[in-house]
Coordinates of C-alpha atoms in Angstrom, one line a residue:
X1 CA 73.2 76.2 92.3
X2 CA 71.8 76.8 95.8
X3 CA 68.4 75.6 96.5
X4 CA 65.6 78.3 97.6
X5 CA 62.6 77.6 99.2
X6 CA 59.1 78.7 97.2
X7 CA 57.6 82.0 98.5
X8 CA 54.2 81.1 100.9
X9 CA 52.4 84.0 99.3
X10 CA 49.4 82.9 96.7
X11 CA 49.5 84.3 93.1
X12 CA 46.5 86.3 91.6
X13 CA 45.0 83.9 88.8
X14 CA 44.1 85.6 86.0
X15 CA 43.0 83.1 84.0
X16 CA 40.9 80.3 85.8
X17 CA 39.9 77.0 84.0
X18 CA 36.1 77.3 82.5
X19 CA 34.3 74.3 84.4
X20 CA 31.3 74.4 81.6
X21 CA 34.0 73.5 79.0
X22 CA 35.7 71.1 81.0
X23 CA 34.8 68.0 78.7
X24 CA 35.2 69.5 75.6
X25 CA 37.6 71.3 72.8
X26 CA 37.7 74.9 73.0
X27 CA 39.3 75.6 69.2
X28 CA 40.4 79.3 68.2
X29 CA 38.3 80.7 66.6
X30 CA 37.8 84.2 64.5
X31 CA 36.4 85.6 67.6
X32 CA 39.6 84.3 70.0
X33 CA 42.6 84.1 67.8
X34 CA 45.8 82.1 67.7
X35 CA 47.3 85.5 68.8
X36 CA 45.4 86.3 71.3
X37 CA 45.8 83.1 72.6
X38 CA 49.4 83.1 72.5
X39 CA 50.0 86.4 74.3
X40 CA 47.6 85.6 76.9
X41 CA 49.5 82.3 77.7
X42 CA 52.8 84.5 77.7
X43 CA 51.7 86.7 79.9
X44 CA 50.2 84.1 82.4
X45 CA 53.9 82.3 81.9
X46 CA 55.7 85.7 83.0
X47 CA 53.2 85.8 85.8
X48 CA 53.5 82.6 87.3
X49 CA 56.4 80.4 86.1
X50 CA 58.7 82.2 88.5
X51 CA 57.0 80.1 91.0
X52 CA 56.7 76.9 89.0
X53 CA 59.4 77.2 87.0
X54 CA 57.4 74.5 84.2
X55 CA 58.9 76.2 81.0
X56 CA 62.4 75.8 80.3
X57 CA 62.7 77.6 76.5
X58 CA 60.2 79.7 75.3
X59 CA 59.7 79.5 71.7
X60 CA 60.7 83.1 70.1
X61 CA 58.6 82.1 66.6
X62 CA 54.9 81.4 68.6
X63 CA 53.6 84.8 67.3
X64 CA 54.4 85.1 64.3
X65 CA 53.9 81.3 63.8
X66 CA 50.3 82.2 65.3
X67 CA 49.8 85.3 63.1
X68 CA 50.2 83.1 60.0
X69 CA 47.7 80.3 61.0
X70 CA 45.5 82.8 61.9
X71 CA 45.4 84.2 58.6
X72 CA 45.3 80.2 57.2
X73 CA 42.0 80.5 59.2
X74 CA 40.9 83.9 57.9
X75 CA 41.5 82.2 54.0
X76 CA 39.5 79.1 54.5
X77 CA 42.0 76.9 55.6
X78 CA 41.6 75.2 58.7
X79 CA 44.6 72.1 58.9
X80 CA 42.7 70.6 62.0
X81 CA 40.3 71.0 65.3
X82 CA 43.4 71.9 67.0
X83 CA 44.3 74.8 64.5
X84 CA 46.2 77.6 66.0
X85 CA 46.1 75.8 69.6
X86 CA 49.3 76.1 71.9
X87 CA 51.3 73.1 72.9
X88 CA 54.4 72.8 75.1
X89 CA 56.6 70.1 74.4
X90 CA 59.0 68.5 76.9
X91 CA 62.7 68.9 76.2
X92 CA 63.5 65.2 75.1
X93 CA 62.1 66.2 72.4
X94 CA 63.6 67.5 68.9
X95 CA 62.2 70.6 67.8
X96 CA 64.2 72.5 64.9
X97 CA 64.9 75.9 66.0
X98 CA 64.9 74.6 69.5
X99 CA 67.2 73.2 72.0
X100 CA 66.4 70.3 72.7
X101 CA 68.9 69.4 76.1
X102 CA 66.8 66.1 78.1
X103 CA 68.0 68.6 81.2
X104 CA 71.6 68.2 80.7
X105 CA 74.4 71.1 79.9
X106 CA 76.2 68.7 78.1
X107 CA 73.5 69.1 74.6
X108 CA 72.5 72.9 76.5
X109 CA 75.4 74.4 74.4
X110 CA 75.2 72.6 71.3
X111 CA 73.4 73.2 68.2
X112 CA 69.8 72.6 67.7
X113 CA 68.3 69.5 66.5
X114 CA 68.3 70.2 62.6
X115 CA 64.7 68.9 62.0
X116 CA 61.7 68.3 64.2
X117 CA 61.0 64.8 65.7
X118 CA 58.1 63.4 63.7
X119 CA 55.7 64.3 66.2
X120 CA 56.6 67.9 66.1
X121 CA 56.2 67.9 62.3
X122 CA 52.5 66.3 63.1
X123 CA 52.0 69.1 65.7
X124 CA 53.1 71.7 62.9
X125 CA 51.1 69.9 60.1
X126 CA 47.7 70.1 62.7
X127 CA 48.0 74.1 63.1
X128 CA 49.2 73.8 66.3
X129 CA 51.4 76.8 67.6
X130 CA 54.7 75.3 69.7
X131 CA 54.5 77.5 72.5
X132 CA 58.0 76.6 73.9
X133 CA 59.8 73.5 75.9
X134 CA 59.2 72.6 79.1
X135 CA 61.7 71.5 81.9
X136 CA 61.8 67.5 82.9
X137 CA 63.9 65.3 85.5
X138 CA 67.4 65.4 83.5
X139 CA 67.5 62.6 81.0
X140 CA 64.1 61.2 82.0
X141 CA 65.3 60.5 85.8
X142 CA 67.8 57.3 84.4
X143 CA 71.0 58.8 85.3
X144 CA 71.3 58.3 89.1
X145 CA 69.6 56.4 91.6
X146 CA 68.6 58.9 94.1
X147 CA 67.9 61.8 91.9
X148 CA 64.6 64.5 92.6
X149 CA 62.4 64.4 90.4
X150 CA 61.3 68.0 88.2
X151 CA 65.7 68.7 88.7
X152 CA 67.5 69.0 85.5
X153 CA 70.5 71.0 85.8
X154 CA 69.9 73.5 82.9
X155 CA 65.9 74.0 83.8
X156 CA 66.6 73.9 87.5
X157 CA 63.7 72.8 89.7
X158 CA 60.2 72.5 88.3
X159 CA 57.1 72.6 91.4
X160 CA 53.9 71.4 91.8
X161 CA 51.8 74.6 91.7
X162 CA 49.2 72.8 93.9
X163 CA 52.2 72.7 96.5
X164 CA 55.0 74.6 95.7
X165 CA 57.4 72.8 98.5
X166 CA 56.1 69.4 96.8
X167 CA 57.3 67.4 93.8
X168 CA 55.6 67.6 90.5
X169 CA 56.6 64.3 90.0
X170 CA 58.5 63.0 86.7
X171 CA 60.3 62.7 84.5
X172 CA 57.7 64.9 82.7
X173 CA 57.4 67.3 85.4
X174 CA 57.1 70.4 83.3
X175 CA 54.2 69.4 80.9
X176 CA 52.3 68.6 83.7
X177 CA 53.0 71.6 86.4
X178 CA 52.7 73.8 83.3
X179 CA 48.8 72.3 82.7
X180 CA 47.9 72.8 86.0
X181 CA 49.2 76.3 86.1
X182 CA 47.4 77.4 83.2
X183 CA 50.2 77.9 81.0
X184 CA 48.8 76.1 78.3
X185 CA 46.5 73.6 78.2
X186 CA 48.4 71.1 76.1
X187 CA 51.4 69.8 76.7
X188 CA 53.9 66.9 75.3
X189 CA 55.5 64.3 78.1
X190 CA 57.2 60.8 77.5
X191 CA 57.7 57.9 79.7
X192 CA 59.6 54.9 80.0
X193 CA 57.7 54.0 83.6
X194 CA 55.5 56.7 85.3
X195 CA 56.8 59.3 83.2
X196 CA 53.4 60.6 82.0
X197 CA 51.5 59.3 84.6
X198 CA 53.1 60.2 87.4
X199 CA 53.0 63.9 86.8
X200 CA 49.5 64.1 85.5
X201 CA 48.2 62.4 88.9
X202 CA 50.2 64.9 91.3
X203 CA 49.6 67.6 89.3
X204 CA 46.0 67.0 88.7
X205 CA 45.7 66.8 84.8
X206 CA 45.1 63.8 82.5
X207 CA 48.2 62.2 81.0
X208 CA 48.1 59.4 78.6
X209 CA 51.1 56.9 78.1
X210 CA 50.1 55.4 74.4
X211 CA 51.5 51.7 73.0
X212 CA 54.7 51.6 72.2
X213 CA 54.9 51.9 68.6
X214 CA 51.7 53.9 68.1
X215 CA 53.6 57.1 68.0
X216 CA 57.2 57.3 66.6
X217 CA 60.1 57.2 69.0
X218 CA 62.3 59.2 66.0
X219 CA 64.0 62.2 67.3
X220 CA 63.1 61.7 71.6
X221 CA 66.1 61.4 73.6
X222 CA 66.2 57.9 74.7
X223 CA 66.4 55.9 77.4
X224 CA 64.4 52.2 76.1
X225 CA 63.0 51.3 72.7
X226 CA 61.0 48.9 74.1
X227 CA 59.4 51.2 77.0
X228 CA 59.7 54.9 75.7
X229 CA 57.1 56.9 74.2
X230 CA 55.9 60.3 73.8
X231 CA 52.0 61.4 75.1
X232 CA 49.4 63.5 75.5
X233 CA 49.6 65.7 79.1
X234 CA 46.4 68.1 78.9
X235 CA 43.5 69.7 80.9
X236 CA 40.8 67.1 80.2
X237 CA 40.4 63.8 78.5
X238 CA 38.9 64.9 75.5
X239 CA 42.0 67.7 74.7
X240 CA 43.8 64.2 75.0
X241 CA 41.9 62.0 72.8
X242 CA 42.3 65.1 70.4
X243 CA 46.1 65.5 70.4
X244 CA 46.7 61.9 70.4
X245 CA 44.5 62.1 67.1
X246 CA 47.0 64.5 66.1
X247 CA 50.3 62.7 67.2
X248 CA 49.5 59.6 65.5
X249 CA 48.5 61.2 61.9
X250 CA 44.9 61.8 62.0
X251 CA 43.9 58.0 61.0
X252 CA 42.2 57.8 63.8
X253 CA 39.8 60.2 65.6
X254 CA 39.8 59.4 69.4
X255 CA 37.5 62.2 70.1
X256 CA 34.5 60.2 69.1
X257 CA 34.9 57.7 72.1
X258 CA 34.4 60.7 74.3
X259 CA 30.7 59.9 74.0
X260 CA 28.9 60.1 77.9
X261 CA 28.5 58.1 80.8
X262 CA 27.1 55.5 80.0
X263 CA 29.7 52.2 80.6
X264 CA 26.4 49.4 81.2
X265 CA 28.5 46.9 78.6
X266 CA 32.0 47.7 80.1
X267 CA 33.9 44.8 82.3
X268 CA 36.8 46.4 84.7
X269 CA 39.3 44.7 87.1
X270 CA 40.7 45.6 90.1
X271 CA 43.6 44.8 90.8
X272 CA 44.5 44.9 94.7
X273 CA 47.8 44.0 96.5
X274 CA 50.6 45.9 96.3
X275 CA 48.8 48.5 93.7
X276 CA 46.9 49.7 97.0
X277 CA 47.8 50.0 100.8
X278 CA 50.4 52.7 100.6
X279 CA 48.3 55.5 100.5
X280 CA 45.2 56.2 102.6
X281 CA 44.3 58.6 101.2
X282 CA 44.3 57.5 98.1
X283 CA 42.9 54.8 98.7
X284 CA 39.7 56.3 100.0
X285 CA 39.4 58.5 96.7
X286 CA 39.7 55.4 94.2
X287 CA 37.2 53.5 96.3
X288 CA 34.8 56.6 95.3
X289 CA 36.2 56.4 91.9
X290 CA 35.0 52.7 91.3
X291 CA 31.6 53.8 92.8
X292 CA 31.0 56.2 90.2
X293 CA 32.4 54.2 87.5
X294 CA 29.6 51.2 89.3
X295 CA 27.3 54.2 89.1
X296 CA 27.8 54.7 85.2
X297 CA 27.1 50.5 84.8
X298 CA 30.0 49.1 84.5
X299 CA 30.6 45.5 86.2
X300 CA 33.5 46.1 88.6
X301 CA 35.4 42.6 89.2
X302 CA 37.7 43.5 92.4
X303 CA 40.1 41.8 94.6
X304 CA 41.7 40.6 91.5
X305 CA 45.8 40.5 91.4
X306 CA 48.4 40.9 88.6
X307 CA 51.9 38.5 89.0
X308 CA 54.7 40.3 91.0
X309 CA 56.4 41.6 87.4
X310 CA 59.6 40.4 87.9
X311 CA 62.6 41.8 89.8
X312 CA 63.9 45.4 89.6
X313 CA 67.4 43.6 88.4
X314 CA 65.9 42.5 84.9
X315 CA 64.3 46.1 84.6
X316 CA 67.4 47.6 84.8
X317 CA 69.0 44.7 83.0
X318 CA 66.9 45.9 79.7
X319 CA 66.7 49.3 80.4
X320 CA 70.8 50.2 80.9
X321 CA 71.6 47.4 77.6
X322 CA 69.0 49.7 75.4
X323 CA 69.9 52.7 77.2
X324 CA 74.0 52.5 75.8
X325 CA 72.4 51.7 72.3
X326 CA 69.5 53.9 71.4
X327 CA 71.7 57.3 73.4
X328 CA 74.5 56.5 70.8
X329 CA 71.8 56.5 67.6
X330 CA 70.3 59.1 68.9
X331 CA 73.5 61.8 69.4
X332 CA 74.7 60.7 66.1
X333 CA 72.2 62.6 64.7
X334 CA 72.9 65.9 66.4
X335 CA 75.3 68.5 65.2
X336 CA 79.3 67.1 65.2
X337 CA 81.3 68.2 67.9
X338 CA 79.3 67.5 70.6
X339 CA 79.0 63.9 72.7
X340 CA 78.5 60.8 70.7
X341 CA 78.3 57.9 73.1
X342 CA 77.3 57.6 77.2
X343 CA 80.7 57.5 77.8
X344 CA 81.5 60.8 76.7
X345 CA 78.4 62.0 78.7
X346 CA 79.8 60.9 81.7
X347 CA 83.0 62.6 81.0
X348 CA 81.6 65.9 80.5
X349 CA 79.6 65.4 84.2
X350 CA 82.3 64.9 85.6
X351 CA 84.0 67.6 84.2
X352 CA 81.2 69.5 85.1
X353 CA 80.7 68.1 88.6
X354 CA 79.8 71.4 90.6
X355 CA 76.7 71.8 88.7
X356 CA 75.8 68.4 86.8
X357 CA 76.7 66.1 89.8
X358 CA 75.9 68.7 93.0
X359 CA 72.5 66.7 93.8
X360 CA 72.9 62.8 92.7
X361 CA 75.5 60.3 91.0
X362 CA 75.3 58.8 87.5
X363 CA 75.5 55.1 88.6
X364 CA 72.6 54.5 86.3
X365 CA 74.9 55.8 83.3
X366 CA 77.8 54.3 84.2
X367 CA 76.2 50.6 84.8
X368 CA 74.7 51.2 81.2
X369 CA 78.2 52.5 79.9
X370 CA 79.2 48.9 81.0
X371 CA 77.1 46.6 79.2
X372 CA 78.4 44.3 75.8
X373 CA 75.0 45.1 73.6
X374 CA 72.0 44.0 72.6
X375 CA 72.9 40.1 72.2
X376 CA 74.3 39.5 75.6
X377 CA 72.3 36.9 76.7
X378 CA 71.7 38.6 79.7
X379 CA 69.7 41.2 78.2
X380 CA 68.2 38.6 76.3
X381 CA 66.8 36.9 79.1
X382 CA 66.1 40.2 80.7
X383 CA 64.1 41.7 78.0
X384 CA 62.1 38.0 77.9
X385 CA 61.2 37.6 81.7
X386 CA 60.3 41.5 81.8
X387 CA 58.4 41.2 78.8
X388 CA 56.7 38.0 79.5
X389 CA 56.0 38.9 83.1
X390 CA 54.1 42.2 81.8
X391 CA 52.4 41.5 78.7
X392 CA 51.1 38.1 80.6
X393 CA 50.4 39.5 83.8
X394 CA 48.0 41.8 81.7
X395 CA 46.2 40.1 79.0
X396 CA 45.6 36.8 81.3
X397 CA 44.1 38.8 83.9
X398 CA 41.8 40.2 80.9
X399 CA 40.9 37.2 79.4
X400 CA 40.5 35.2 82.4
X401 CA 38.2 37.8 83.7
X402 CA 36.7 38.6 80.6
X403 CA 37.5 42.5 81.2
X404 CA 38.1 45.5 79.0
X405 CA 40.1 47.9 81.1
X406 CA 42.0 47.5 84.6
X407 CA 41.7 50.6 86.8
X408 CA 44.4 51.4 90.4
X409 CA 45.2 54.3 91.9
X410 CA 47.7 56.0 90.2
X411 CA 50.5 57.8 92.7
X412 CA 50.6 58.7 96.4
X413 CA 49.8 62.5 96.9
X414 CA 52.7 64.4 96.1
X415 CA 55.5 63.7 98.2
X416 CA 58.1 66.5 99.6
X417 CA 60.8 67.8 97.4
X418 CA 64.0 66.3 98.8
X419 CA 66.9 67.4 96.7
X420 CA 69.4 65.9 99.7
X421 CA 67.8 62.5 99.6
X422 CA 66.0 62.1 96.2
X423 CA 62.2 61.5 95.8
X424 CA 59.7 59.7 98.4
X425 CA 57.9 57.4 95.8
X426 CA 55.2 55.2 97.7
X427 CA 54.3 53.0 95.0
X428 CA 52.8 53.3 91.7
X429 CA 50.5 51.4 88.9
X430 CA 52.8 51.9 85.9
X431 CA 55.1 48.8 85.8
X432 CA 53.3 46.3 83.9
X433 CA 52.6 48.4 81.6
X434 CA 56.0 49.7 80.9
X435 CA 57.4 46.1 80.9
X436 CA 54.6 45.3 78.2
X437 CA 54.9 48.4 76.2
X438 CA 50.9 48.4 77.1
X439 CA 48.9 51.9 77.3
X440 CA 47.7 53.2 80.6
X441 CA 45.5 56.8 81.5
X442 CA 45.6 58.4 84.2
X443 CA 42.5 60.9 85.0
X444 CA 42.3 63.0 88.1
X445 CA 40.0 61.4 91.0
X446 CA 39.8 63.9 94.1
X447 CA 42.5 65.5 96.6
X448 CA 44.1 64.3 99.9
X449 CA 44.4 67.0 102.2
X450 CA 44.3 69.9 98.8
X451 CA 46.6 67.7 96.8
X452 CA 45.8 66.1 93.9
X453 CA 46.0 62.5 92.8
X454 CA 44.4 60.6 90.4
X455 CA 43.5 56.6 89.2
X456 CA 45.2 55.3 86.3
X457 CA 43.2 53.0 83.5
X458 CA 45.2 50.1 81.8
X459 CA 44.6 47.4 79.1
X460 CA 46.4 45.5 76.3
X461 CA 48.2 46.8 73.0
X462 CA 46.0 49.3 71.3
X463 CA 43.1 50.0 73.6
X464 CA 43.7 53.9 73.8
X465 CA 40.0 53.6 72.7
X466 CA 38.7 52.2 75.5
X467 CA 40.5 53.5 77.6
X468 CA 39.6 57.2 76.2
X469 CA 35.8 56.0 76.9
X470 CA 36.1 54.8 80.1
X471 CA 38.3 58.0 81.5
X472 CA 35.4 60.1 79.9
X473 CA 32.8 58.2 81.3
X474 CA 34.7 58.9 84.4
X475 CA 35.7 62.4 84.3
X476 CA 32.2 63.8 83.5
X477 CA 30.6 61.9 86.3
X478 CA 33.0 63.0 88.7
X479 CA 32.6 66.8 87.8
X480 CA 28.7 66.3 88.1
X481 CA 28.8 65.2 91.7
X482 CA 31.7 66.8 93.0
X483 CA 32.2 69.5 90.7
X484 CA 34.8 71.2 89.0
X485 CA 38.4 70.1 89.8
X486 CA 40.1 72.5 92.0
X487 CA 42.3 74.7 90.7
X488 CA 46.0 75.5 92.5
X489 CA 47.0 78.4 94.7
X490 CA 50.0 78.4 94.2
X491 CA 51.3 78.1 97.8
X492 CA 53.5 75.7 100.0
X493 CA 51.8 73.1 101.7
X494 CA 51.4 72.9 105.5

């Protein structure tokens, strides 16, 4: 596979994001049908994903699964507020009908999964339509240490349609290019640390990494038990608070803590050291950001700092133990014949070296193919210290400071594709939060020099609630004084 340069031509837009709904759910509706919808968002996919390159399979079933929820709605029976509504789902993901690949050629060729992950069946059971899959960093950017994001070798290279020689980040690079490009404007990522998060900041669109737990891990191509899980990747924070509603079984509607501006009883840290100071830029947009969350009356409590988590060797220590565990469960329940274990994943890449291995190694893979299990005491120990260091680092600096929410800036502007050398990551605000299986949000802020970035909002287990609140507190002052987010041209960045 050779690698081609984007074209520096811009791309007609034919359909532009509606600022006046920007806060709010646009359902189908018997004057804009599940059909309609559908074929416009196939057509917009033939028009631009040449460029982007976001959608890896497209579903064959989306019309005439559309056609028959539209005729559900025609009957009287509407299943939910997202009935008939597209979503893409990344391709980590089991979806019956579907293949399901993480990126890789090894599962490219093999059966599809026999049954939807659970949070497919939810997505079914809502009304929603599953548009297609979209393309990722291959098996969620944990096979080789100097890999690029948005590369998988059977999706190829995804691209930030704000910057089409720029990364769109990972390991859920698809869902998020795919939001900003207007492809759909709901979309399924995971993440194990960034994964969400880092694509919805460069791409511009709101990603939420829930609790561990809170949705099931059932059916996802693993990496950690203890880190991964699936989210919401959408246009605005309320379309998230209303598929996470959907994702986690309708128990709870997260749509009603999308309820104004007003934050006058809210406490929020700031974190400072190594969470800022790479980034200008981004720096000078979050420091607007906490202005307009001051301006909405909440008590900002800055210059606060969270523990150094831990070293990257106890990270990897609990990721590569899980990693050679959970990848075995998890191909044991795809169709015999094909790999069964890490090792045999391995094999095939480097049987398959000209096209899985032309870009990056699989050290990652093989240190994980090396480790005894789960009671090794130094995973043990590993998975202690990370989890202490994260969980800890969090709720002390809450209840110390009496706060609801922390809030950072989320990822450096988008950095440039770099197949040769592997990505250009700055820093990030994700890592206590993966060590601690604890939620974070991240909401788009402003643009350095046209490209997007965002601020990410964190707490402890189980405050997607607040943090829903405070990101739509956020969101809808920032489009009153600055206006609509701008939407991408679909150019390379000079």
């Amino acid at each position: 596979m050779s690698f081609t340069a984007g074209p520096t031509r811009s791309v007609s837009l034919t359909r532009q994001p509606d600022a006046a709904n920007s806060g709010r759910i646009v359902p189908v509706s018997s004057t804009s049908s599940s059909v309609a919808l559908v074929e416009e968002l196939q057509g917009r996919i033939r028009e631009v994903d040449q460029l982007v390159n976001a959608v890896c399979t497209p579903n064959p079933a989306a019309l005439t699964d559309a056609a028959r929820l539209d005729t559900e709605r025609d009957e009287g029976r509407v299943r939910s507020p997202l009935h008939g509504v597209p979503v893409l789902v990344k391709d980590n993901i089991d979806t019956a009908g579907l293949s399901t690949t993480a990126g890789s050629l090894a599962l490219a060729d093999q059966p599809p999964p026999p049954e939807d992950a659970p949070l497919v069946r939810r997505l079914r059971e809502a009304g929603c339509v599953i548009l297609g899959k979209t393309n990722l960093s291959e098996w969620a950017n944990f096979r080789g240490s100097a890999s690029s994001s948005g590369w998988s070798a059977y999706g190829g290279l995804t691209r930030n349609p704000y910057a089409l020689n720029r990364s769109a980040g990972g390991s859920s690079s698809g869902s998020g290019a795919a939001v900003a490009a207007g492809l759909a404007d709901y979309a399924i990522g995971t993440e194990t640390n960034g994964s969400i998060v880092c694509p919805a900041a460069l791409n511009g669109v709101v990603g939420l990494k829930p609790t561990v737990g809170l949705i099931s891990q059932q059916g996802i191509v693993p990496i950690s038990h203890s880190q991964d899980t699936a989210g919401p990747m959408t246009k605005t924070v309320t379309q998230t608070a209303a598929l996470l509603s959907v994702l986690t079984g309708g128990h709870t509607d997260y749509t009603e803590y999308c309820c104004g501006t007003d934050l006058s009883n809210v406490r929020i840290g700031v974190p400072r050291g190594p969470l800022w100071g790479y980034s200008t830029g981004l720096d000078q947009v979050t420091e607007r950001a906490l202005e307009l969350l001051s301006q909405c009356g909440a008590t900002l409590v800055d210059h606060l700092s969270l523990p150094t988590p831990g070293g990257d060797e106890d990270q990897l220590q609990v990721l590569s133990h899980e990693l050679k565990v959970d990848m075995a469960a998890y191909l044991a329940t795809r169709a015999p014949g094909g790999p069964r274990t890490l090792d045999d994943l391995i094999a095939f890449n480097n049987d398959h070296a000209d096209q899985e291995l032309q870009w990056f190694g699989q050290e990652l893979f093989e240190r994980a193919a090396a480790t005894e299990g789960l009671d090794a005491p130094v995973y043990v120990a590993a998975r202690l210290t990370a989890l202490r260091a994260g969980r800890d680092g969090i709720d002390n600096l809450l209840r110390d400071n009496q706060l609801d929410a922390l809030v950072s800036p989320s990822y450096s502007p988008a950095w440039a594709i770099d197949l040769v050398n592997g990505d250009h990551v700055l820093g990030s605000s994700s890592s206590h939060a993966a060590l601690a299986g604890y939620p974070l949000l991240s909401v788009p802020s402003g643009t350095v020099a046209g490209l997007p970035v965002g601020i990410t909002i964190s707490g402890t287990a189980r405050s997607e609630v607040t943090l829903i609140r405070l990101a739509h507190a956020f969101e809808t002052a920032r489009i009153v004084a600055d206006g609509p987010f701008p939407t991408p041209e679909f150019t390379q960045w000079v």
